[in-house]
PDB file of C-alpha atoms in Angstrom:
ATOM      1  CA  GLY A1190     169.033 311.959 169.653  1.00 84.00           C
ATOM      2  CA  GLU A1191     171.263 311.343 166.675  1.00 88.00           C
ATOM      3  CA  ASN A1192     169.722 309.544 163.681  1.00 91.00           C
ATOM      4  CA  VAL A1193     171.958 307.916 161.067  1.00 96.00           C
ATOM      5  CA  GLU A1194     170.668 306.667 157.735  1.00 96.00           C
ATOM      6  CA  GLN A1195     172.745 304.589 155.326  1.00 97.00           C
ATOM      7  CA  HIS A1196     172.139 303.787 151.666  1.00 97.00           C
ATOM      8  CA  PRO A1197     172.032 301.491 149.860  1.00 98.00           C
ATOM      9  CA  SER A1198     171.324 298.500 152.094  1.00 97.00           C
ATOM     10  CA  THR A1199     172.795 296.138 149.494  1.00 97.00           C
ATOM     11  CA  LEU A1200     175.226 296.867 146.692  1.00 98.00           C
ATOM     12  CA  SER A1201     176.557 294.581 143.969  1.00 97.00           C
ATOM     13  CA  VAL A1202     179.425 295.763 141.793  1.00 97.00           C
ATOM     14  CA  GLN A1203     181.593 294.112 139.193  1.00 97.00           C
ATOM     15  CA  GLU A1204     185.147 293.391 140.244  1.00 96.00           C
ATOM     16  CA  GLY A1205     187.256 296.392 139.270  1.00 96.00           C
ATOM     17  CA  ASP A1206     184.382 298.878 139.423  1.00 97.00           C
ATOM     18  CA  SER A1207     183.827 301.538 142.091  1.00 98.00           C
ATOM     19  CA  ALA A1208     181.390 301.424 145.001  1.00 98.00           C
ATOM     20  CA  VAL A1209     179.885 304.326 146.923  1.00 98.00           C
ATOM     21  CA  ILE A1210     177.964 304.146 150.207  1.00 98.00           C
ATOM     22  CA  LYS A1211     176.336 307.243 151.676  1.00 98.00           C
ATOM     23  CA  CYS A1212     175.323 308.123 155.218  1.00 98.00           C
ATOM     24  CA  THR A1213     173.315 311.052 156.505  1.00 98.00           C
ATOM     25  CA  TYR A1214     173.097 312.239 160.099  1.00 97.00           C
ATOM     26  CA  SER A1215     170.933 314.659 162.031  1.00 95.00           C
ATOM     27  CA  ASP A1216     173.009 316.245 164.815  1.00 93.00           C
ATOM     28  CA  SER A1217     175.144 319.102 163.510  1.00 91.00           C
ATOM     29  CA  ALA A1218     177.312 318.870 166.676  1.00 91.00           C
ATOM     30  CA  SER A1219     178.654 315.441 165.657  1.00 92.00           C
ATOM     31  CA  ASN A1220     182.294 315.717 164.682  1.00 91.00           C
ATOM     32  CA  TYR A1221     183.824 312.286 164.070  1.00 94.00           C
ATOM     33  CA  PHE A1222     182.788 309.890 161.304  1.00 96.00           C
ATOM     34  CA  PRO A1223     184.371 306.416 161.084  1.00 96.00           C
ATOM     35  CA  TRP A1224     183.619 303.566 158.691  1.00 98.00           C
ATOM     36  CA  TYR A1225     183.759 299.932 159.776  1.00 97.00           C
ATOM     37  CA  LYS A1226     183.976 296.717 157.745  1.00 98.00           C
ATOM     38  CA  GLN A1227     182.475 293.527 159.130  1.00 97.00           C
ATOM     39  CA  GLU A1228     183.333 290.182 157.623  1.00 96.00           C
ATOM     40  CA  LEU A1229     181.151 287.151 158.226  1.00 93.00           C
ATOM     41  CA  GLY A1230     181.370 285.883 161.793  1.00 91.00           C
ATOM     42  CA  LYS A1231     183.712 288.642 162.950  1.00 94.00           C
ATOM     43  CA  GLY A1232     183.490 291.922 164.791  1.00 96.00           C
ATOM     44  CA  PRO A1233     183.578 295.243 162.910  1.00 97.00           C
ATOM     45  CA  GLN A1234     186.981 296.671 162.038  1.00 97.00           C
ATOM     46  CA  LEU A1235     187.807 300.324 161.408  1.00 96.00           C
ATOM     47  CA  ILE A1236     188.860 300.978 157.805  1.00 97.00           C
ATOM     48  CA  ILE A1237     188.888 304.760 157.581  1.00 97.00           C
ATOM     49  CA  ASP A1238     187.671 307.769 159.526  1.00 96.00           C
ATOM     50  CA  ILE A1239     187.318 311.511 159.104  1.00 95.00           C
ATOM     51  CA  ARG A1240     187.062 314.441 161.468  1.00 93.00           C
ATOM     52  CA  SER A1241     184.683 317.336 161.001  1.00 89.00           C
ATOM     53  CA  ASN A1242     187.420 319.805 160.060  1.00 89.00           C
ATOM     54  CA  VAL A1243     188.448 317.719 157.022  1.00 87.00           C
ATOM     55  CA  GLY A1244     186.548 317.375 153.741  1.00 93.00           C
ATOM     56  CA  GLU A1245     188.192 314.281 152.307  1.00 96.00           C
ATOM     57  CA  LYS A1246     190.587 311.537 153.344  1.00 96.00           C
ATOM     58  CA  LYS A1247     192.140 308.757 151.257  1.00 97.00           C
ATOM     59  CA  ASP A1248     193.886 305.502 152.080  1.00 95.00           C
ATOM     60  CA  GLN A1249     194.907 303.532 149.006  1.00 96.00           C
ATOM     61  CA  ARG A1250     191.687 302.296 147.352  1.00 97.00           C
ATOM     62  CA  ILE A1251     189.295 303.741 149.908  1.00 98.00           C
ATOM     63  CA  ALA A1252     188.303 307.331 150.555  1.00 98.00           C
ATOM     64  CA  VAL A1253     185.759 309.180 152.670  1.00 98.00           C
ATOM     65  CA  THR A1254     184.199 312.543 151.866  1.00 98.00           C
ATOM     66  CA  LEU A1255     182.303 314.743 154.305  1.00 97.00           C
ATOM     67  CA  ASN A1256     179.791 317.506 153.629  1.00 96.00           C
ATOM     68  CA  LYS A1257     179.075 319.080 157.015  1.00 94.00           C
ATOM     69  CA  THR A1258     176.622 321.602 155.620  1.00 94.00           C
ATOM     70  CA  ALA A1259     174.440 318.888 154.137  1.00 95.00           C
ATOM     71  CA  LYS A1260     175.219 316.494 157.002  1.00 96.00           C
ATOM     72  CA  HIS A1261     176.271 313.556 154.923  1.00 97.00           C
ATOM     73  CA  PHE A1262     179.435 311.571 154.316  1.00 98.00           C
ATOM     74  CA  SER A1263     180.325 308.848 151.867  1.00 98.00           C
ATOM     75  CA  LEU A1264     182.658 305.872 151.537  1.00 98.00           C
ATOM     76  CA  HIS A1265     184.270 305.365 148.145  1.00 98.00           C
ATOM     77  CA  ILE A1266     185.965 302.106 147.168  1.00 98.00           C
ATOM     78  CA  THR A1267     187.798 301.994 143.843  1.00 97.00           C
ATOM     79  CA  GLU A1268     188.891 298.912 141.875  1.00 97.00           C
ATOM     80  CA  THR A1269     186.642 296.689 143.983  1.00 97.00           C
ATOM     81  CA  GLN A1270     188.110 293.259 144.707  1.00 96.00           C
ATOM     82  CA  PRO A1271     186.549 290.013 146.028  1.00 94.00           C
ATOM     83  CA  GLU A1272     188.024 290.632 149.491  1.00 96.00           C
ATOM     84  CA  ASP A1273     185.993 293.858 149.685  1.00 97.00           C
ATOM     85  CA  SER A1274     182.802 291.781 149.982  1.00 97.00           C
ATOM     86  CA  ALA A1275     181.501 292.434 153.501  1.00 97.00           C
ATOM     87  CA  VAL A1276     179.031 294.544 155.458  1.00 97.00           C
ATOM     88  CA  TYR A1277     180.040 298.181 155.873  1.00 98.00           C
ATOM     89  CA  PHE A1278     178.808 300.416 158.690  1.00 97.00           C
ATOM     90  CA  CYS A1279     179.107 304.146 159.024  1.00 98.00           C
ATOM     91  CA  ALA A1280     179.127 305.677 162.486  1.00 96.00           C
ATOM     92  CA  VAL A1281     178.730 309.151 163.907  1.00 95.00           C
ATOM     93  CA  TYR A1282     180.189 310.394 167.173  1.00 92.00           C
ATOM     94  CA  GLY A1283     178.538 313.214 169.093  1.00 86.00           C
ATOM     95  CA  GLN A1284     177.957 312.157 172.693  1.00 85.00           C
ATOM     96  CA  ASN A1285     178.553 308.499 171.825  1.00 88.00           C
ATOM     97  CA  PHE A1286     178.727 306.376 168.716  1.00 91.00           C
ATOM     98  CA  VAL A1287     175.570 305.907 166.647  1.00 93.00           C
ATOM     99  CA  PHE A1288     175.851 303.395 163.814  1.00 95.00           C
ATOM    100  CA  GLY A1289     174.057 303.210 160.505  1.00 96.00           C
ATOM    101  CA  PRO A1290     172.119 300.027 159.638  1.00 96.00           C
ATOM    102  CA  GLY A1291     174.826 298.713 157.307  1.00 97.00           C
ATOM    103  CA  THR A1292     175.419 298.021 153.599  1.00 97.00           C
ATOM    104  CA  ARG A1293     176.112 294.540 152.280  1.00 97.00           C
ATOM    105  CA  LEU A1294     178.632 294.873 149.462  1.00 98.00           C
ATOM    106  CA  SER A1295     179.160 292.048 146.985  1.00 97.00           C
ATOM    107  CA  ALA A1296     182.019 292.241 144.504  1.00 94.00           C
ATOM    108  CA  LEU A1297     181.034 290.025 141.571  1.00 91.00           C
ATOM    109  CA  PRO A1298     183.752 288.323 139.471  1.00 87.00           C
TER     110      PRO A1298
ATOM    111  CA  ASN B 908     198.297 290.852 172.312  1.00 79.00           C
ATOM    112  CA  ALA B 909     195.008 288.970 172.263  1.00 86.00           C
ATOM    113  CA  GLY B 910     193.104 292.228 171.745  1.00 95.00           C
ATOM    114  CA  VAL B 911     189.450 292.063 172.826  1.00 97.00           C
ATOM    115  CA  THR B 912     188.193 288.630 173.835  1.00 97.00           C
ATOM    116  CA  GLN B 913     184.609 287.572 174.499  1.00 98.00           C
ATOM    117  CA  THR B 914     183.162 284.420 176.011  1.00 97.00           C
ATOM    118  CA  PRO B 915     181.101 282.459 175.278  1.00 97.00           C
ATOM    119  CA  LYS B 916     180.797 282.529 171.463  1.00 97.00           C
ATOM    120  CA  PHE B 917     177.305 281.033 171.534  1.00 97.00           C
ATOM    121  CA  GLN B 918     174.691 280.744 174.261  1.00 97.00           C
ATOM    122  CA  VAL B 919     171.097 279.548 174.461  1.00 98.00           C
ATOM    123  CA  LEU B 920     168.988 280.636 177.429  1.00 97.00           C
ATOM    124  CA  LYS B 921     165.439 280.088 178.531  1.00 98.00           C
ATOM    125  CA  THR B 922     163.227 283.061 179.345  1.00 98.00           C
ATOM    126  CA  GLY B 923     163.920 284.253 182.881  1.00 97.00           C
ATOM    127  CA  GLN B 924     167.413 282.815 183.185  1.00 98.00           C
ATOM    128  CA  SER B 925     170.351 285.048 184.001  1.00 97.00           C
ATOM    129  CA  MET B 926     173.863 285.001 182.641  1.00 97.00           C
ATOM    130  CA  THR B 927     177.029 287.055 182.277  1.00 98.00           C
ATOM    131  CA  LEU B 928     178.796 287.771 178.996  1.00 98.00           C
ATOM    132  CA  GLN B 929     182.497 288.170 179.566  1.00 98.00           C
ATOM    133  CA  CYS B 930     184.723 290.756 177.877  1.00 98.00           C
ATOM    134  CA  ALA B 931     188.422 291.360 178.427  1.00 98.00           C
ATOM    135  CA  GLN B 932     191.088 293.464 176.713  1.00 97.00           C
ATOM    136  CA  ASP B 933     194.859 293.478 177.134  1.00 96.00           C
ATOM    137  CA  MET B 934     195.608 296.838 175.492  1.00 95.00           C
ATOM    138  CA  ASN B 935     195.262 298.943 178.675  1.00 95.00           C
ATOM    139  CA  HIS B 936     192.328 300.784 177.117  1.00 95.00           C
ATOM    140  CA  GLU B 937     190.317 303.086 179.350  1.00 95.00           C
ATOM    141  CA  TYR B 938     187.116 303.104 177.277  1.00 94.00           C
ATOM    142  CA  MET B 939     185.026 299.951 176.918  1.00 96.00           C
ATOM    143  CA  SER B 940     181.522 299.456 175.610  1.00 97.00           C
ATOM    144  CA  TRP B 941     178.858 296.875 174.832  1.00 98.00           C
ATOM    145  CA  TYR B 942     176.738 296.833 171.685  1.00 98.00           C
ATOM    146  CA  ARG B 943     173.999 294.617 170.401  1.00 98.00           C
ATOM    147  CA  GLN B 944     173.608 293.932 166.701  1.00 97.00           C
ATOM    148  CA  ASP B 945     170.231 293.096 165.226  1.00 94.00           C
ATOM    149  CA  PRO B 946     169.424 292.584 161.526  1.00 87.00           C
ATOM    150  CA  GLY B 947     168.879 295.870 159.702  1.00 83.00           C
ATOM    151  CA  MET B 948     169.605 297.984 162.785  1.00 84.00           C
ATOM    152  CA  GLY B 949     173.368 298.299 162.930  1.00 88.00           C
ATOM    153  CA  LEU B 950     174.988 298.301 166.348  1.00 95.00           C
ATOM    154  CA  ARG B 951     173.268 299.901 169.312  1.00 96.00           C
ATOM    155  CA  LEU B 952     175.120 300.974 172.430  1.00 95.00           C
ATOM    156  CA  ILE B 953     173.989 299.234 175.635  1.00 97.00           C
ATOM    157  CA  HIS B 954     176.440 300.464 178.298  1.00 97.00           C
ATOM    158  CA  TYR B 955     179.883 301.981 178.333  1.00 96.00           C
ATOM    159  CA  SER B 956     182.709 302.722 180.748  1.00 96.00           C
ATOM    160  CA  VAL B 957     185.364 305.446 180.635  1.00 94.00           C
ATOM    161  CA  GLY B 958     187.521 303.764 183.283  1.00 95.00           C
ATOM    162  CA  ALA B 959     187.554 301.380 186.235  1.00 95.00           C
ATOM    163  CA  GLY B 960     184.663 302.119 188.569  1.00 96.00           C
ATOM    164  CA  ILE B 961     182.808 304.329 186.065  1.00 96.00           C
ATOM    165  CA  THR B 962     179.915 303.108 183.921  1.00 97.00           C
ATOM    166  CA  ASP B 963     177.037 304.783 182.118  1.00 96.00           C
ATOM    167  CA  GLN B 964     174.004 303.889 180.043  1.00 96.00           C
ATOM    168  CA  GLY B 965     173.857 303.909 176.289  1.00 94.00           C
ATOM    169  CA  GLU B 966     170.898 303.842 173.928  1.00 93.00           C
ATOM    170  CA  VAL B 967     169.347 300.501 174.986  1.00 96.00           C
ATOM    171  CA  PRO B 968     170.325 299.733 178.628  1.00 97.00           C
ATOM    172  CA  ASN B 969     167.102 298.152 179.930  1.00 97.00           C
ATOM    173  CA  GLY B 970     167.515 294.555 181.089  1.00 96.00           C
ATOM    174  CA  TYR B 971     171.311 294.763 181.292  1.00 98.00           C
ATOM    175  CA  ASN B 972     173.780 295.546 184.076  1.00 98.00           C
ATOM    176  CA  VAL B 973     177.505 296.244 183.908  1.00 98.00           C
ATOM    177  CA  SER B 974     180.373 296.847 186.288  1.00 96.00           C
ATOM    178  CA  ARG B 975     184.034 297.757 185.767  1.00 97.00           C
ATOM    179  CA  SER B 976     186.201 296.685 188.679  1.00 97.00           C
ATOM    180  CA  THR B 977     189.419 296.474 186.626  1.00 97.00           C
ATOM    181  CA  THR B 978     190.739 298.171 183.498  1.00 96.00           C
ATOM    182  CA  GLU B 979     190.829 294.833 181.663  1.00 97.00           C
ATOM    183  CA  ASP B 980     187.349 293.402 182.270  1.00 98.00           C
ATOM    184  CA  PHE B 981     183.866 294.655 181.454  1.00 98.00           C
ATOM    185  CA  PRO B 982     181.194 291.964 181.967  1.00 98.00           C
ATOM    186  CA  LEU B 983     177.597 292.370 180.795  1.00 98.00           C
ATOM    187  CA  ARG B 984     174.874 290.789 182.933  1.00 98.00           C
ATOM    188  CA  LEU B 985     171.413 289.794 181.786  1.00 97.00           C
ATOM    189  CA  LEU B 986     169.272 289.707 184.898  1.00 93.00           C
ATOM    190  CA  SER B 987     166.192 287.906 183.543  1.00 97.00           C
ATOM    191  CA  ALA B 988     166.556 286.982 179.886  1.00 97.00           C
ATOM    192  CA  ALA B 989     163.730 287.772 177.452  1.00 97.00           C
ATOM    193  CA  PRO B 990     163.272 286.708 173.799  1.00 97.00           C
ATOM    194  CA  SER B 991     163.761 290.377 172.799  1.00 97.00           C
ATOM    195  CA  GLN B 992     167.364 290.040 173.979  1.00 98.00           C
ATOM    196  CA  THR B 993     168.142 287.493 171.277  1.00 98.00           C
ATOM    197  CA  SER B 994     170.963 289.194 169.415  1.00 98.00           C
ATOM    198  CA  VAL B 995     174.678 289.245 168.699  1.00 98.00           C
ATOM    199  CA  TYR B 996     176.604 291.116 171.381  1.00 98.00           C
ATOM    200  CA  PHE B 997     179.893 292.887 170.749  1.00 98.00           C
ATOM    201  CA  CYS B 998     182.304 294.323 173.252  1.00 98.00           C
ATOM    202  CA  ALA B 999     184.659 297.093 172.124  1.00 96.00           C
ATOM    203  CA  SER B1000     187.523 299.057 173.620  1.00 96.00           C
ATOM    204  CA  SER B1001     189.513 302.162 172.739  1.00 93.00           C
ATOM    205  CA  TYR B1002     192.410 304.097 174.197  1.00 91.00           C
ATOM    206  CA  SER B1003     190.193 306.897 175.441  1.00 83.00           C
ATOM    207  CA  THR B1004     186.658 308.079 174.825  1.00 77.00           C
ATOM    208  CA  GLY B1005     185.401 307.070 171.393  1.00 63.00           C
ATOM    209  CA  ARG B1006     186.005 310.442 169.816  1.00 74.00           C
ATOM    210  CA  TYR B1007     188.928 310.199 167.372  1.00 79.00           C
ATOM    211  CA  ASN B1008     190.050 306.876 168.840  1.00 83.00           C
ATOM    212  CA  GLU B1009     189.808 303.578 166.981  1.00 88.00           C
ATOM    213  CA  GLN B1010     187.414 301.140 168.584  1.00 92.00           C
ATOM    214  CA  PHE B1011     188.586 297.522 168.640  1.00 95.00           C
ATOM    215  CA  PHE B1012     185.772 294.992 168.613  1.00 97.00           C
ATOM    216  CA  GLY B1013     185.688 291.479 170.005  1.00 97.00           C
ATOM    217  CA  PRO B1014     184.450 288.513 167.928  1.00 97.00           C
ATOM    218  CA  GLY B1015     180.953 288.638 169.405  1.00 97.00           C
ATOM    219  CA  THR B1016     178.591 286.412 171.409  1.00 98.00           C
ATOM    220  CA  ARG B1017     175.510 285.058 169.676  1.00 97.00           C
ATOM    221  CA  LEU B1018     172.711 284.787 172.248  1.00 98.00           C
ATOM    222  CA  THR B1019     169.383 283.058 171.715  1.00 97.00           C
ATOM    223  CA  VAL B1020     166.621 283.346 174.306  1.00 98.00           C
ATOM    224  CA  LEU B1021     163.822 280.796 173.987  1.00 97.00           C
TER     225      LEU B1021
END
């Protein structure tokens, strides 16, 4: 079955700096790659997604890039702010969703 | 719209007890699913449903049952609780199958089995 790895598991950045989280997957048939943000005590919430026929997608301060050949995709957050502190999960959809283990991001003042 | 609601928020069970985790959505979504979240393991799919009367197993279905008699409700039943089922459980729904459709998650149920 699909295997999704996510790195790093924790990430601390200074407020205003950029953050990058990377996920790799194993099934080349997977074709939809969303990113979720989970705040403490809440359910995950979709923040951005990308389909397999697109290489990059941006939405204000966040962007996702996809390299289908290498089977990895990354979340980029620019100008990190305190409200960006949360756990971020990547997911891969082939037959069903498979989630990565998560990255705890801390934006330090 | 209330979105996806889950009850209860917290539950403590003894080994061998049974219980039902409730999930409801008011968005007329066809696709609903249950996940469990354990530290360092992300979310793992337990069961899912593509419409009323249709359910299927996910990655970790053992020890859990589901049914989907209406579009709105998708309860998860633990038949005989075990300590290994201690986890946070999330219900999610989307307009259609997960592909390309945003999944909306409920607030979760934290379950402890003693």
